[in-house]
XYZ file of C-alpha atoms in Angstrom:
562
model
C -7.340 -16.962 12.564
C -5.387 -14.993 15.165
C -4.372 -12.369 12.623
C -7.969 -11.577 11.768
C -9.284 -11.898 15.295
C -6.637 -9.559 16.703
C -7.316 -7.131 13.907
C -11.103 -7.123 13.996
C -11.446 -7.035 17.776
C -9.975 -3.572 18.178
C -12.269 -2.103 15.559
C -15.276 -3.349 17.411
C -14.569 -2.030 20.925
C -17.359 -0.200 22.236
C 7.620 29.430 14.861
C 6.400 30.090 11.165
C 7.922 30.800 7.721
C 5.907 32.149 4.803
C 6.188 30.305 1.495
C 6.791 32.636 -1.453
C 3.535 32.894 -3.444
C 3.503 31.215 -6.839
C 0.543 30.415 -9.052
C -0.632 26.838 -8.489
C 1.626 26.370 -5.487
C 1.138 26.792 -1.719
C 0.859 30.176 -0.075
C 0.536 31.187 3.545
C 2.330 30.079 6.674
C 3.210 26.433 7.187
C 4.207 24.654 10.363
C 4.929 21.095 11.452
C 3.100 19.844 14.539
C 4.639 16.787 16.160
C 2.772 14.606 18.670
C 4.365 11.399 20.030
C 3.103 9.229 17.154
C 1.544 11.713 14.723
C 2.955 14.610 12.704
C 0.832 17.147 10.858
C 1.918 19.601 8.196
C -0.483 22.531 8.159
C -1.109 26.133 7.184
C -4.174 26.328 9.473
C -2.332 27.976 12.360
C -0.753 26.816 15.589
C -3.950 26.342 17.577
C -5.819 24.394 14.891
C -2.767 22.330 13.984
C -2.181 21.375 17.618
C -5.858 20.477 18.043
C -5.842 18.146 15.027
C -2.587 16.459 16.032
C -3.843 15.917 19.595
C -7.180 14.524 18.385
C -5.463 12.053 16.060
C -3.044 11.072 18.816
C -5.980 10.324 21.139
C -7.709 8.446 18.331
C -4.632 6.296 17.842
C -4.176 5.823 21.594
C -7.653 4.309 21.859
C -6.633 1.540 19.479
C -3.238 1.089 21.133
C -4.848 0.643 24.563
C -7.673 -1.650 23.553
C -5.500 -4.023 21.502
C -1.774 -3.783 22.331
C -1.071 -6.582 19.836
C -2.447 -4.529 16.947
C 0.204 -3.122 14.619
C -0.374 0.617 14.567
C 2.966 1.319 12.916
C 2.031 1.484 9.265
C 4.182 -0.500 6.834
C 4.525 2.690 4.785
C 5.095 6.310 5.858
C 2.002 8.420 6.526
C 2.025 12.127 5.656
C -0.843 14.154 7.195
C -1.613 17.565 5.695
C -4.256 19.885 7.161
C -5.142 22.755 4.814
C -6.484 25.933 6.399
C -9.509 26.210 4.107
C -11.017 25.013 0.854
C -9.038 27.554 -1.214
C -5.761 26.180 0.137
C -6.945 22.578 -0.253
C -8.492 22.722 -3.743
C -5.278 22.393 -5.823
C -4.438 19.195 -3.941
C -7.710 17.296 -4.118
C -8.378 14.116 -6.014
C -9.614 14.781 -9.522
C -8.748 17.802 -11.583
C -6.956 20.571 -9.700
C -9.346 23.156 -8.320
C -12.388 20.877 -8.605
C -14.176 18.796 -6.015
C -14.987 21.644 -3.670
C -17.257 19.391 -1.582
C -14.363 17.081 -0.712
C -13.373 17.554 2.937
C -10.628 14.937 3.200
C -8.987 12.031 1.440
C -6.612 9.118 1.950
C -4.239 8.663 -0.964
C -2.651 5.221 -0.678
C 0.577 4.295 -2.485
C 3.214 1.626 -1.774
C 5.785 4.391 -1.237
C 3.677 6.221 1.346
C 0.147 7.293 2.239
C -1.162 10.855 2.272
C -4.018 11.845 4.588
C -5.309 15.321 3.746
C -8.146 17.377 5.188
C -9.831 20.761 5.130
C -9.006 22.136 8.603
C -11.314 25.129 8.430
C -13.024 25.226 11.882
C -16.145 26.609 10.244
C -16.632 23.531 8.055
C -19.050 21.050 9.582
C -17.950 17.400 9.589
C -14.332 18.127 8.536
C -12.883 16.181 11.479
C -15.397 13.400 10.913
C -13.916 12.909 7.450
C -10.397 12.987 8.896
C -11.211 10.205 11.379
C -13.046 8.277 8.647
C -9.974 8.324 6.409
C -7.567 7.589 9.264
C -9.640 4.513 10.061
C -9.179 3.409 6.443
C -5.442 3.803 6.990
C -5.558 1.554 10.064
C -7.728 -0.999 8.253
C -5.288 -1.153 5.327
C -2.491 -1.792 7.833
C -4.207 -4.552 9.808
C -7.069 -5.958 7.697
C -5.963 -5.446 4.095
C -8.435 -7.949 2.658
C -11.479 -6.768 4.574
C -14.666 -6.597 2.427
C -15.588 -3.179 1.071
C -18.766 -2.807 3.136
C -16.953 -3.548 6.389
C -14.103 -1.199 5.537
C -16.562 1.649 4.964
C -18.788 0.638 7.872
C -15.895 0.779 10.313
C -14.745 4.115 8.912
C -18.241 5.563 9.313
C -18.559 4.205 12.853
C -15.273 5.759 13.965
C -15.795 9.008 12.055
C -17.828 10.365 14.981
C -14.906 10.033 17.409
C -14.997 13.051 19.751
C -13.634 14.293 23.069
C -15.439 16.411 25.665
C -12.606 17.134 28.082
C -13.347 14.128 30.280
C -13.723 11.205 27.883
C -13.574 10.147 24.251
C -16.757 8.911 22.612
C -16.966 6.205 19.964
C -19.845 5.312 17.715
C -22.105 8.329 17.986
C -25.188 7.807 15.783
C -24.663 9.148 12.259
C -27.828 11.155 11.737
C -27.701 11.229 7.935
C -27.586 7.422 7.861
C -30.446 7.089 10.341
C -32.500 9.563 8.302
C -31.829 7.588 5.111
C -32.682 4.264 6.752
C -35.949 5.565 8.167
C -36.935 6.915 4.772
C -35.924 3.991 2.571
C -35.557 1.037 4.929
C -32.742 -1.449 5.437
C -30.817 -2.045 2.183
C -30.597 -5.473 0.586
C -27.861 -7.272 2.537
C -27.121 -9.667 -0.328
C -26.119 -6.723 -2.559
C -24.261 -5.061 0.308
C -22.147 -8.105 1.130
C -21.258 -8.581 -2.542
C -20.486 -4.907 -3.211
C -17.207 -4.086 -4.897
C -15.374 -0.813 -5.370
C -17.484 0.162 -8.400
C -20.489 0.827 -6.167
C -18.794 4.066 -5.130
C -18.175 5.184 -8.708
C -19.855 7.859 -10.778
C -22.247 5.431 -12.489
C -24.348 5.064 -9.334
C -26.924 7.579 -8.154
C -27.256 9.187 -4.712
C -29.766 6.606 -3.534
C -27.473 3.678 -4.401
C -24.469 5.321 -2.755
C -26.607 6.243 0.258
C -27.803 2.655 0.553
C -24.250 1.383 0.550
C -22.901 3.771 3.198
C -25.967 3.681 5.450
C -26.201 -0.099 5.187
C -22.493 -0.577 5.814
C -22.598 1.642 8.895
C -25.720 -0.075 10.233
C -24.409 -3.606 9.778
C -21.052 -2.727 11.354
C -22.906 -1.152 14.285
C -25.015 -4.290 14.637
C -21.972 -6.555 14.774
C -20.206 -4.544 17.445
C -23.304 -4.457 19.664
C -23.039 -8.135 20.571
C -19.961 -10.036 21.784
C -21.043 -13.267 20.120
C -21.516 -11.625 16.745
C -18.138 -9.980 17.227
C -16.494 -13.338 17.773
C -18.142 -14.745 14.663
C -16.989 -11.849 12.501
C -13.463 -13.238 12.448
C -14.788 -16.544 11.084
C -16.661 -14.633 8.383
C -13.534 -12.735 7.352
C -11.432 -15.874 7.182
C -14.025 -17.566 5.011
C -14.291 -14.612 2.609
C -10.511 -14.315 2.305
C -10.425 -18.047 1.631
C -12.639 -17.546 -1.414
C -16.044 -18.560 -0.080
C -19.215 -16.902 -1.352
C -19.617 -13.739 0.774
C -23.295 -14.283 1.535
C -22.882 -17.939 2.436
C -19.843 -17.093 4.559
C -21.773 -14.419 6.459
C -24.841 -16.582 7.098
C -22.724 -19.532 8.216
C -20.624 -17.397 10.558
C -23.617 -15.631 12.114
C -25.823 -18.701 12.246
C -28.733 -16.764 10.727
C -30.270 -16.205 7.318
C -29.984 -12.755 5.784
C -33.723 -12.204 5.994
C -33.678 -12.599 9.751
C -30.677 -10.273 10.096
C -32.470 -7.653 7.993
C -35.429 -7.863 10.409
C -33.090 -7.307 13.375
C -31.558 -4.292 11.659
C -34.989 -2.840 10.917
C -35.954 -3.255 14.582
C -32.763 -1.455 15.648
C -33.532 1.493 13.358
C -37.166 1.701 14.476
C -36.165 1.682 18.159
C -33.164 4.025 17.713
C -30.928 1.474 19.414
C -27.533 3.081 18.850
C -25.633 3.169 22.163
C -22.402 5.161 22.324
C -19.181 3.818 23.847
C -16.874 6.072 25.865
C -13.411 5.847 27.384
C -12.221 8.213 30.141
C -9.405 10.492 29.018
C -7.512 9.595 32.187
C -7.014 6.141 30.696
C -5.212 7.653 27.715
C -1.723 9.179 27.740
C -1.356 12.940 27.968
C -0.666 14.431 24.562
C 2.167 16.945 24.275
C 2.857 18.564 20.910
C 5.896 20.345 19.514
C 5.585 22.990 16.825
C 8.315 23.846 14.342
C 8.606 26.069 11.342
C 8.165 24.192 8.079
C 10.947 24.853 5.583
C 9.441 26.214 2.353
C 11.362 23.741 0.193
C 10.060 20.877 2.334
C 6.460 22.053 1.925
C 6.832 22.429 -1.828
C 8.412 19.003 -2.191
C 5.756 17.298 -0.078
C 2.905 18.884 -2.022
C 4.706 18.153 -5.278
C 4.790 14.487 -4.340
C 1.044 14.590 -3.726
C 0.479 16.168 -7.147
C 2.576 13.455 -8.789
C 0.448 10.761 -7.163
C -2.594 12.331 -8.859
C -0.789 12.315 -12.208
C -0.492 16.108 -12.343
C 3.051 16.050 -13.670
C 3.332 19.731 -14.676
C 2.042 20.872 -11.303
C 4.401 18.516 -9.497
C 7.356 19.707 -11.556
C 6.606 23.353 -10.713
C 6.653 22.468 -7.021
C 9.954 20.588 -7.184
C 11.694 23.169 -9.367
C 10.563 25.980 -7.054
C 11.935 23.981 -4.104
C 15.285 23.683 -5.898
C 15.306 27.439 -6.515
C 14.967 27.935 -2.764
C 17.408 25.148 -1.858
C 19.572 23.770 -4.713
C 20.882 21.011 -2.413
C 17.438 19.722 -1.412
C 17.766 15.952 -1.810
C 14.041 15.243 -1.865
C 13.363 17.855 -4.544
C 16.051 16.230 -6.713
C 14.401 12.874 -6.036
C 11.020 14.335 -6.956
C 12.300 15.449 -10.344
C 13.884 12.023 -10.810
C 10.555 10.390 -10.086
C 8.877 12.536 -12.749
C 11.542 11.532 -15.282
C 10.953 7.900 -14.362
C 7.197 8.287 -14.858
C 7.947 9.814 -18.274
C 9.998 6.696 -19.149
C 13.186 8.810 -19.366
C 15.186 6.215 -17.471
C 18.640 7.579 -18.276
C 17.775 11.019 -16.871
C 16.026 9.442 -13.896
C 19.135 7.383 -13.119
C 21.330 10.511 -13.093
C 18.870 12.485 -10.971
C 18.468 9.697 -8.428
C 22.256 9.574 -8.231
C 22.295 13.293 -7.429
C 19.606 12.831 -4.770
C 21.286 10.023 -2.829
C 24.611 11.869 -2.914
C 23.104 14.771 -0.965
C 22.554 14.920 2.803
C 18.959 14.500 3.883
C 17.893 11.856 1.386
C 14.966 9.926 2.839
C 14.337 6.218 3.020
C 11.788 6.642 0.217
C 14.424 8.202 -2.031
C 16.786 5.276 -1.456
C 13.876 2.924 -2.164
C 13.011 4.607 -5.443
C 16.630 4.851 -6.562
C 17.315 1.179 -5.847
C 14.035 0.077 -7.391
C 14.759 2.119 -10.516
C 18.115 0.396 -10.962
C 16.353 -2.959 -10.740
C 13.630 -1.824 -13.117
C 16.176 -0.874 -15.770
C 17.781 -4.305 -15.346
C 14.422 -5.953 -15.879
C 13.727 -3.881 -18.983
C 17.077 -4.972 -20.423
C 16.461 -8.659 -19.758
C 18.687 -8.736 -16.700
C 16.783 -11.614 -15.134
C 18.566 -14.300 -17.200
C 20.444 -16.418 -14.727
C 21.939 -19.690 -15.951
C 25.706 -19.790 -16.459
C 28.187 -22.458 -17.514
C 31.096 -23.863 -15.562
C 33.381 -25.534 -18.128
C 35.574 -28.128 -16.414
C 38.864 -26.780 -15.159
C 37.731 -23.187 -15.401
C 35.845 -20.736 -13.177
C 32.281 -19.703 -13.757
C 32.024 -18.119 -17.190
C 30.128 -14.852 -17.122
C 29.763 -12.508 -20.035
C 30.574 -8.814 -19.777
C 26.799 -8.208 -19.815
C 26.282 -10.567 -16.879
C 29.098 -8.900 -14.950
C 27.425 -5.533 -15.501
C 24.155 -6.994 -14.245
C 25.971 -8.198 -11.122
C 27.400 -4.717 -10.552
C 24.095 -2.932 -10.993
C 22.169 -5.386 -8.836
C 24.748 -5.058 -6.055
C 24.504 -1.268 -6.340
C 20.719 -1.412 -6.041
C 20.930 -3.590 -2.943
C 23.401 -1.139 -1.377
C 20.878 1.671 -1.860
C 18.058 -0.428 -0.438
C 20.101 -1.399 2.619
C 20.660 2.294 3.296
C 16.918 2.897 3.031
C 16.179 0.063 5.472
C 18.647 1.512 7.968
C 16.847 4.865 7.830
C 13.362 3.375 8.250
C 13.404 -0.257 9.440
C 9.597 -0.386 9.484
C 9.162 0.528 5.807
C 7.877 -2.756 4.400
C 8.129 -1.737 0.760
C 11.902 -1.400 1.045
C 12.192 -4.902 2.498
C 9.969 -6.155 -0.300
C 12.112 -4.618 -3.041
C 15.317 -5.707 -1.286
C 14.000 -9.252 -1.191
C 13.008 -9.374 -4.846
C 16.344 -7.758 -5.817
C 17.811 -11.210 -5.304
C 16.251 -12.180 -8.617
C 19.052 -10.203 -10.258
C 22.801 -10.709 -10.520
C 24.801 -13.393 -8.780
C 23.161 -13.030 -5.356
C 21.834 -16.156 -3.637
C 18.047 -15.934 -4.130
C 17.489 -17.681 -0.804
C 18.893 -14.577 0.934
C 15.913 -12.627 -0.378
C 13.231 -14.926 1.025
C 13.354 -13.692 4.638
C 12.996 -9.946 3.941
C 10.388 -10.634 1.270
C 8.488 -12.850 3.694
C 8.434 -10.107 6.330
C 7.075 -7.689 3.768
C 4.363 -10.148 2.711
C 3.288 -10.502 6.348
C 2.750 -6.728 6.587
C 1.445 -6.184 3.057
C -0.870 -9.158 2.839
C -2.946 -7.647 0.029
C 0.055 -7.494 -2.335
C -0.235 -10.438 -4.700
C 2.766 -9.145 -6.662
C 5.002 -9.862 -3.669
C 3.787 -13.451 -3.491
C 4.589 -13.784 -7.191
C 8.068 -12.400 -6.468
C 8.495 -15.093 -3.818
C 7.642 -17.716 -6.430
C 10.357 -16.306 -8.691
C 12.948 -16.449 -5.920
C 12.225 -20.142 -5.474
C 12.491 -20.630 -9.248
C 15.833 -18.851 -9.379
C 17.066 -20.996 -6.488
C 16.104 -24.146 -8.388
C 13.394 -25.061 -5.869
C 10.774 -25.854 -8.493
C 8.453 -27.754 -6.143
C 8.497 -24.899 -3.631
C 7.539 -22.509 -6.435
C 4.704 -24.806 -7.500
C 3.490 -24.911 -3.897
C 3.416 -21.088 -3.699
C 1.404 -21.006 -6.912
C -1.169 -23.556 -5.795
C -1.579 -22.428 -2.179
C -1.137 -18.650 -2.331
C -1.797 -17.474 -5.885
C -4.372 -19.604 -7.709
C -7.264 -18.548 -5.450
C -6.394 -14.844 -5.786
C -5.161 -14.407 -9.351
C -6.911 -14.279 -12.702
C -6.630 -17.234 -15.057
C -4.123 -15.545 -17.374
C -1.646 -14.848 -14.591
C -1.893 -18.445 -13.408
C -1.214 -19.695 -16.963
C 1.738 -17.320 -17.337
C 3.253 -18.515 -14.055
C 2.854 -22.139 -15.056
C 4.784 -21.287 -18.234
C 7.451 -19.597 -16.142
C 7.810 -22.667 -13.943
C 8.305 -24.766 -17.067
C 10.896 -22.338 -18.441
C 12.870 -22.253 -15.223
C 12.739 -26.031 -14.875
C 14.404 -26.228 -18.317
C 17.002 -23.647 -17.322
C 17.954 -25.569 -14.217
C 18.028 -28.817 -16.162
C 20.456 -27.085 -18.524
C 22.638 -25.998 -15.612
C 22.691 -29.489 -14.117
C 23.694 -30.903 -17.489
C 26.496 -28.356 -17.819
C 27.700 -29.148 -14.294
C 27.770 -32.856 -15.197
C 29.729 -32.182 -18.392
C 26.776 -33.120 -20.612
C 27.164 -29.983 -22.706
C 25.020 -31.038 -25.666
C 22.142 -31.868 -23.355
C 22.650 -28.561 -21.568
C 22.457 -26.619 -24.822
C 19.365 -28.565 -25.812
C 17.575 -27.722 -22.556
C 18.638 -24.088 -22.801
C 17.377 -23.873 -26.379
C 14.030 -25.291 -25.236
C 13.904 -22.676 -22.474
C 14.466 -19.949 -25.059
C 11.589 -21.356 -27.135
C 9.356 -21.330 -24.044
C 10.088 -17.640 -23.368
C 7.401 -15.321 -24.717
C 8.702 -11.992 -23.433
C 10.569 -10.507 -26.448
C 13.171 -8.564 -24.440
C 13.971 -11.523 -22.205
C 13.985 -13.892 -25.149
C 16.504 -11.695 -27.009
C 18.784 -11.624 -23.964
C 18.532 -15.407 -23.566
C 19.320 -15.937 -27.246
C 22.474 -13.837 -26.778
C 23.415 -15.965 -23.789
C 22.751 -19.152 -25.747
C 25.148 -17.977 -28.467
C 27.750 -17.263 -25.783
C 27.286 -20.794 -24.404
C 27.605 -22.300 -27.850
C 30.833 -20.335 -28.502
C 32.230 -21.252 -25.074
C 31.507 -24.941 -25.617
C 32.317 -25.091 -29.299
C 35.653 -26.769 -28.789
C 34.341 -29.466 -26.439
């Protein structure tokens, strides 16, 4: 419970170089503004860039002061880009390039790093509100990854009105558009709100449905923060929902009230305009000093190219990276960007060469080492490199085929790259995650991967794939019961039925593989071959099955004279 209580409590406290113009690529003057904990890349000018960085630094400081135990260091890098106006922003918005002119800001989340972008035009109303809204989403993803959709949006709306007046910061200003909606249409159905999933924000829903969701989410979040007892009970509600309980039942049980009664209380709040604002004196927050540096054109192009790639705009991304390489042929991140595009195009051989070029250059980032190491592991997986059982004929050392020795070499090379990435950014959880699961490959002891993978799971609690990777490490280590325990306690309640069935099959397959190894170790070679043959029959993946069949033939040849 402490994890959710600590997380929820804080949310409820009342010099300039021009980039050469190129069609579809950035123009204007770009700078980097560095505050103690926040950096902003912007073409909106020194004054506006400094203002945005200072505002975000104050925003972050509020959370740091009110809950020192809260983890404000994101498990992935955060890149903040403030575009000077809509024209500058449009090519880098979600959706088709140049569309979505009404979009004022966005949070683009990816395991390799988040992007927070905004329209920094001072003449655009509500632009900073959107920035704070999206930054709140970033903090929620870091600390409350399994929070229900309505609460995620309600918190973001509540904190979107964050403002400073020179003497204090204000939290929770009334959102007039929500109050107007609520007074016109009334309090939305809380049953539907509590059960809402991501699709409610999609294009199939009309303005009234979307308005009901956002206004209702903001109102209910406001209602919870207005009372210490309700605040305390919110943690119980979250724990129950994460545990798989019905969301409505969990909410009513935690609050000790039926939904109908809560709806009446919300209606009374709207009718009476009961929306108090919290404030914190600026003197209680640290002074914000910013540093401003020229942004290197190749850096700007590479950063924006990465953003384009995340949207799937491969041609646009490639133009950015190639232009960066024209300006700086030794730009490691531009080389890595091109490698990433080759990887996305399934051109793994070219990607491997390009990643090799990138990590050989000075300035390669932790993310580049992550992607290079992960790509090596991915190619191993595609080639069936996860086969693990080997034979130890009596009187001889461990027999490993040339293919297995190559797998060992590649897996060790991938881990070397990942270690370098971890040294550059020790807080980057995705690198620890990939380093941990790399122990599924080669001759490494799988138990050595459990600790780094466990740390990553703690910080990336929403990532079911990492829990599945943990199960596989136990399987590879021969700890079948531990793997079964992970499945039953940490996967069954979160996964679909097909994944659960597939993992049960995998547990059976690995049990047979380890039975084969034990038989080989005991000199019972015929039994070992029988178990291995059964494991091959239980393997449905065609690539893995082919690799296991090749290993079975090697075992049969090695043991033919015994």
